[in-house]
Coordinates of C-alpha atoms and ligand atoms in Angstrom, one line a residue:
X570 CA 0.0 0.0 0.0
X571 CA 1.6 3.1 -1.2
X572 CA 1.3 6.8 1.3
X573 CA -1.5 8.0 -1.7
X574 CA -3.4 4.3 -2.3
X575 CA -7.0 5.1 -3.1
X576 CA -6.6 8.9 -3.8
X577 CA -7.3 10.6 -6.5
X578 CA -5.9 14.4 -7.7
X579 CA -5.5 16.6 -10.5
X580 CA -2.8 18.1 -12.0
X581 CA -2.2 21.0 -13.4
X582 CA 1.2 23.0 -15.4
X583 CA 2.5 20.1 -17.0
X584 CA 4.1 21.4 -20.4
X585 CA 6.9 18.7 -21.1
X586 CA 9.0 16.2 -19.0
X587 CA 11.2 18.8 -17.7
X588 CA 8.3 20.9 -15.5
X589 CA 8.4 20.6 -12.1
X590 CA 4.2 19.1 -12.4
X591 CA 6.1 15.9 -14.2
X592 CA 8.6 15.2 -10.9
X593 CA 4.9 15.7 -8.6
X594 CA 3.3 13.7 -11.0
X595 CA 5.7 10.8 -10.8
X596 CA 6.3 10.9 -7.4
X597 CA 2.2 10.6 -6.9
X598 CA 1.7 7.8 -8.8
X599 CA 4.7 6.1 -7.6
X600 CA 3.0 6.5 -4.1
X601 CA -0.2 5.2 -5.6
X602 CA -2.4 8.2 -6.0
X603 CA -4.9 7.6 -9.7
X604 CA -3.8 11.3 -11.6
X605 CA -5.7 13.9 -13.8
X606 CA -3.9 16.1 -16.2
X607 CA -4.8 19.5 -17.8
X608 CA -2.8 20.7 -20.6
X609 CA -2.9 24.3 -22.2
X610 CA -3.7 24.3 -25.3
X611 CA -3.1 21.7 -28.5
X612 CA 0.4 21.5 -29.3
X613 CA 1.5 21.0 -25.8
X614 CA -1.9 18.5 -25.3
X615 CA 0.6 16.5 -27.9
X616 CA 3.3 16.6 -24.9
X617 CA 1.5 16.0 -22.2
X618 CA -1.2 13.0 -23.5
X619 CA 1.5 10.6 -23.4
X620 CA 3.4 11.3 -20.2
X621 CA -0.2 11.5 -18.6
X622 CA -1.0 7.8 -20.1
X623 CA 2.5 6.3 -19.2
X624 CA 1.1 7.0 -15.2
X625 CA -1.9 5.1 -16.4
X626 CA -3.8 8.3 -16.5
X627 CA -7.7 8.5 -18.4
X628 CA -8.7 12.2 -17.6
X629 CA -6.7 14.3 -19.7
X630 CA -8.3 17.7 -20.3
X631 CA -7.8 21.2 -22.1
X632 CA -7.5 24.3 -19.4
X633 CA -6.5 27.8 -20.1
X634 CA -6.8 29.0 -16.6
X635 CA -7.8 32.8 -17.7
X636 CA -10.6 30.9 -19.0
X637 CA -13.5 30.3 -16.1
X638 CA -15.5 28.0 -18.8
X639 CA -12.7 25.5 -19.6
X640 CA -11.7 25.5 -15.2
X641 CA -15.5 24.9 -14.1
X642 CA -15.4 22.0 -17.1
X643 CA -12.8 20.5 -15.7
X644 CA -14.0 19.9 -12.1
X645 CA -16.9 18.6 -13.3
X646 CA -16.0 16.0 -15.4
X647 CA -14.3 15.0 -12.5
X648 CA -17.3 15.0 -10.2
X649 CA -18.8 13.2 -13.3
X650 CA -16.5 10.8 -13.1
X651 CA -15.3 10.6 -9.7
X652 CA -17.1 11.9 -7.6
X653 CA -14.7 12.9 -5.1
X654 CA -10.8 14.0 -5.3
X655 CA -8.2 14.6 -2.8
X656 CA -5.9 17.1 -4.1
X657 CA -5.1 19.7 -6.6
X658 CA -1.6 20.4 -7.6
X659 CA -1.4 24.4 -8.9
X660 CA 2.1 24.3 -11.0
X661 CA 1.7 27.5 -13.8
X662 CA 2.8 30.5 -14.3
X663 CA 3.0 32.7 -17.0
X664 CA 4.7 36.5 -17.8
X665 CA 5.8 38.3 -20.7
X666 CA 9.3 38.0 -21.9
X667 CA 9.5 41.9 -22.1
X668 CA 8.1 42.5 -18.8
X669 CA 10.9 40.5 -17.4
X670 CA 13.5 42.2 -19.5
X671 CA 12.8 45.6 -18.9
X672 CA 13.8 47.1 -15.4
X673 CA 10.8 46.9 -13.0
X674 CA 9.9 50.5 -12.9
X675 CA 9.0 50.0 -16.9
X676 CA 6.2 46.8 -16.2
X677 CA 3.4 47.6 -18.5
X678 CA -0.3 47.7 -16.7
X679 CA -1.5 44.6 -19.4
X680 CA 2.1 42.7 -18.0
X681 CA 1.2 43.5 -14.5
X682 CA -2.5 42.2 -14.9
X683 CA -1.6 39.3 -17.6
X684 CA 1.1 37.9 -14.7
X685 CA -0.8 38.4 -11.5
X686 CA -4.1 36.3 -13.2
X687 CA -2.6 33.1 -14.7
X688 CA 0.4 33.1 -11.5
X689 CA -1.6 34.1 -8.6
X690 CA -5.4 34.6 -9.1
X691 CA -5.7 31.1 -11.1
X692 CA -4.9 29.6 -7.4
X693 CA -8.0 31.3 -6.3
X694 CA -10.6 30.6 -9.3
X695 CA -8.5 26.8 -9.2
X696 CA -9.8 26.4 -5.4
X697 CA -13.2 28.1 -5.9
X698 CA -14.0 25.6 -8.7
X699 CA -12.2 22.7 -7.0
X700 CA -14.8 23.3 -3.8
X701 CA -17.4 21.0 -4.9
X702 CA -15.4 18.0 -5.5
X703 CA -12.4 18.6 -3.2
X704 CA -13.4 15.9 0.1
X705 CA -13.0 16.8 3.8
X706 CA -9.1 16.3 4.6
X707 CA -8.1 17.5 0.9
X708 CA -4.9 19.2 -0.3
X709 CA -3.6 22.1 -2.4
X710 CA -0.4 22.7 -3.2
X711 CA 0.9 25.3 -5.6
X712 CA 4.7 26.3 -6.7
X713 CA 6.6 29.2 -5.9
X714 CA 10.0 30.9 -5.6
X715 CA 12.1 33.0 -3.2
X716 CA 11.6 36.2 -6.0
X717 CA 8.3 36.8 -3.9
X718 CA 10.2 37.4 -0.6
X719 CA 13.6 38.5 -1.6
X720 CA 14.9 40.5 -4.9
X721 CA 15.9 38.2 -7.3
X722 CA 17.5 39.9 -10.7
X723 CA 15.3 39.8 -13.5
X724 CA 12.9 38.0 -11.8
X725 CA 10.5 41.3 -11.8
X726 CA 6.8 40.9 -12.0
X727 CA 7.0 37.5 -11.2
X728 CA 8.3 38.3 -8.0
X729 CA 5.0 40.5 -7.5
X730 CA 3.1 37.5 -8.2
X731 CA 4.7 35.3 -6.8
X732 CA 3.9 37.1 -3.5
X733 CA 0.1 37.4 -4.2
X734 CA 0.3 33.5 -4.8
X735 CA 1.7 33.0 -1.1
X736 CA -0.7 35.7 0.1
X737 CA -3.1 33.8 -1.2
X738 CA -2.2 30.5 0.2
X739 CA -2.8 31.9 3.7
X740 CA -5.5 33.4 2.8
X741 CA -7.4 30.3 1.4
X742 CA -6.0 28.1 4.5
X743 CA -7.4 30.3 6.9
X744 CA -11.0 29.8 5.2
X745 CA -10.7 26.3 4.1
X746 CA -9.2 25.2 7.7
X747 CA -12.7 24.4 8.8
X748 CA -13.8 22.2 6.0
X749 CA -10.4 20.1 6.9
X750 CA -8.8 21.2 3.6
X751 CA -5.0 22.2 3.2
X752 CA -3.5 24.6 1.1
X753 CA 0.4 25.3 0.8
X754 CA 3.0 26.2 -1.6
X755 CA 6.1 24.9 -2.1
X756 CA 9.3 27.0 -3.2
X757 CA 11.9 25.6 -5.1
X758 CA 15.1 26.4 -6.3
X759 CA 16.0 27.3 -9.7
X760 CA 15.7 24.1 -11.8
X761 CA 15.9 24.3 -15.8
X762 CA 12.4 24.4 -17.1
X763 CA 10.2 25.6 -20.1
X764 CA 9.1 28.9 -17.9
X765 CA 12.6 29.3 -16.2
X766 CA 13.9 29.7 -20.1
X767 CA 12.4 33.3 -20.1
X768 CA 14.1 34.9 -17.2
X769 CA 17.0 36.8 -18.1
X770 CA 20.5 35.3 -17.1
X771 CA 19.0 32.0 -15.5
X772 CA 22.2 30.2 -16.4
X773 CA 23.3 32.6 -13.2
X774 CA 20.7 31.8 -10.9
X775 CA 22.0 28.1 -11.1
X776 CA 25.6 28.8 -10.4
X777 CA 24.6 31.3 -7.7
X778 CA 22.5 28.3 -6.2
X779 CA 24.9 26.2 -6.1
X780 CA 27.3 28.3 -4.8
X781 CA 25.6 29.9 -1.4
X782 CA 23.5 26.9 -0.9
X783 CA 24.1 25.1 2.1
X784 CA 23.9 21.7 -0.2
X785 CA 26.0 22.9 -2.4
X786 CA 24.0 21.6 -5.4
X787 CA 20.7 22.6 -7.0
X788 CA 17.5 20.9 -6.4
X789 CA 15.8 18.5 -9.1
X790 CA 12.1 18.1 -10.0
X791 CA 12.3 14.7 -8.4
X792 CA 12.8 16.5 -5.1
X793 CA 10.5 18.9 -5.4
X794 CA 7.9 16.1 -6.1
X795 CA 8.9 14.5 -3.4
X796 CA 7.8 17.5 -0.7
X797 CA 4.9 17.8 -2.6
X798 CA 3.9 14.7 -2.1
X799 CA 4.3 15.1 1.4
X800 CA 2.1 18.1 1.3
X801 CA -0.4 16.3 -0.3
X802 CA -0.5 13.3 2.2
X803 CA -1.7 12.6 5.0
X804 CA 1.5 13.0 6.6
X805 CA 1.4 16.3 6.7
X806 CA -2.2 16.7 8.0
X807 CA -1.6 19.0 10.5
X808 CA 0.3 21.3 8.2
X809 CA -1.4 24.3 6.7
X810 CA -1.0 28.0 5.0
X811 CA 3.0 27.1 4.9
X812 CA 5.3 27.7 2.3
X813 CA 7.8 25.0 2.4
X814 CA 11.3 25.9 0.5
X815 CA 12.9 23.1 -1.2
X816 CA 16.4 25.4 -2.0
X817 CA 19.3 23.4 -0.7
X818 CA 18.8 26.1 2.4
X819 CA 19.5 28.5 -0.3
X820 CA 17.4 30.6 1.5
X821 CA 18.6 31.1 5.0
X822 CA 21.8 32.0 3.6
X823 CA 22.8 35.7 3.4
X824 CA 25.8 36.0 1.5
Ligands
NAD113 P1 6.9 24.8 -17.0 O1 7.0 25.7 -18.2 O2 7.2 23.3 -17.3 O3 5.5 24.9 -16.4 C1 4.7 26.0 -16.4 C2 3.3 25.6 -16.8 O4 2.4 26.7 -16.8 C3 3.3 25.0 -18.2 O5 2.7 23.7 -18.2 C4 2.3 26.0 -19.0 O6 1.5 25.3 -19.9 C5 1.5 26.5 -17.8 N1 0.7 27.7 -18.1 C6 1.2 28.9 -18.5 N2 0.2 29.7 -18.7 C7 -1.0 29.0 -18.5 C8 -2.4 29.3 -18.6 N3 -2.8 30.5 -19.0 N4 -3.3 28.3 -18.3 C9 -2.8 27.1 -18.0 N5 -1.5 26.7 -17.9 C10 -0.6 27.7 -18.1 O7 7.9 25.4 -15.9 P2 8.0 25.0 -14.4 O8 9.3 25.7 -14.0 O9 7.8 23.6 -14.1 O10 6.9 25.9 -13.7 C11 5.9 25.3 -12.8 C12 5.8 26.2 -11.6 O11 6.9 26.1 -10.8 C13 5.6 27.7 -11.9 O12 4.6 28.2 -11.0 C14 6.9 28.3 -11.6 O13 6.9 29.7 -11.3 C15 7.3 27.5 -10.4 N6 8.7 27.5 -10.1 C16 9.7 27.2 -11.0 C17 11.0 27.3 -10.7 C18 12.1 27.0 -11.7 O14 13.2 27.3 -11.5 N7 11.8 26.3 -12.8 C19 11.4 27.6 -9.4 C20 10.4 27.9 -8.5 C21 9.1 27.8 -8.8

């Protein structure tokens, strides 16, 4: 009996093998939870339909999270089909290239808004939608970074969002407390990713990692996957609202 036997979750920000939604995912069905996917639009449906069916995976649907229509369909084939689910794993974000290039003082208003709704508000609509479905003693866990807390170079309006996103993890863990449901965010280090390719200089953020972390090494998707996972059990059933860095310590180092 794996830590997840008998639960059921969705997925959602897998582009290719290389996002950090892939390490959760494998690390969930190695643990025995049945998996949903959600893929963006077409030509990355094309990527993501047969990593999703090599975890033995059925539900496999479109979701554009800016779009309301395509989030509400999504939770409801799952009601349709089962019932019930246990978690929901929040993995996207999205801001222009320019926005990130330019210095921060120059982020246009349709940047601003276009970063904050598909990195931070999507968590909100996500769990609104996921309500009806999500059981008593279910689980949320979205993806972060240390940009929201700390200035990272380049890292911008993303940073921005990325603190709404942990905003709103307390936020929807002090509401959803009562109903027994859990929602944190995990923060990882810099790992090479689709997204991670549009922030200016990211090549330094890795040797920079390496170099202050207290590990000494960056952190791979596998790991990351691995504290999510924890998140998502029951292990951590007492833990709520927390953003949990998975950094090497990079974090608690200051220089
Ligand atoms: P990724 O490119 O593999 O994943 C990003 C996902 O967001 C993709 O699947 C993409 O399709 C999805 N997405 C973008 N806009 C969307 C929209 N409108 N609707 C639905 N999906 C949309 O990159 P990743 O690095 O695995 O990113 C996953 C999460 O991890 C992000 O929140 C990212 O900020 C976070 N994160 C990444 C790093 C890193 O260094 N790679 C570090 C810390 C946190």
């Amino acid at each position: 009996m794996g830590l997840m036997s008998g639960k059921k979750g969705i997925i959602f920000g897998v582009a290719n093998d290389k996002s950090i939604a892939w390490g959760v995912a494998q690390q969930l069905r190695a643990a025995g939870a049945e998996l949903a996917f959600t893929y963006l639009n077409e030509p990355l449906e094309r990527r993501v339909r047969p990593l999703a069916e090599s975890l033995d995976s059925t539900i496999i649907l479109p979701c554009d999270v800016q779009n309301e229509d395509e989030m509400v369909a999504v939770f409801s084939e799952l009601e349709k089909q089962w019932g019930e689910i246990d978690f929901v794993v929040h993995a996207i974000a999205f801001a222009n290239r320019e926005d990130l290039k330019r210095p921060f003082s120059q982020t246009s208003r349709d940047g601003f808004r276009l970063a904050l709704d598909v990195s931070a508000y999507s968590l909100v609509s996500m769990t609104r939608c996921a309500l009806p479905v999500l059981r008593k003693g279910g689980s949320i866990v979205t993806m972060t970074y240390l940009g929201s807390v700390r200035t990272v170079p380049a890292y911008n309006v993303m940073g921005v969002a990325k603190a709404a996103l942990e905003s709103s993890v307390r936020y929807l863990a002090a509401e959803l407390g009562e109903q027994g449901i859990r929602v944190n965010a995990v923060s990882a280090g810099p790992i090479r990713t689709l997204a991670a390719a549009g922030i200016a200089d990211f090549k330094k953020k890795l040797s920079v990692a390496v170099e202050r972390a207290p590990l000494k090494r960056l952190v791979s998707q596998e790991e990351v996957g691995k504290a999510t996972l924890y998140l998502l059990s029951d292990l951590a059933s007492g833990v709520t609202g927390e953003v949990h860095y998975v950094d090497g310590g990079f974090n608690i180092a200051a220089g």
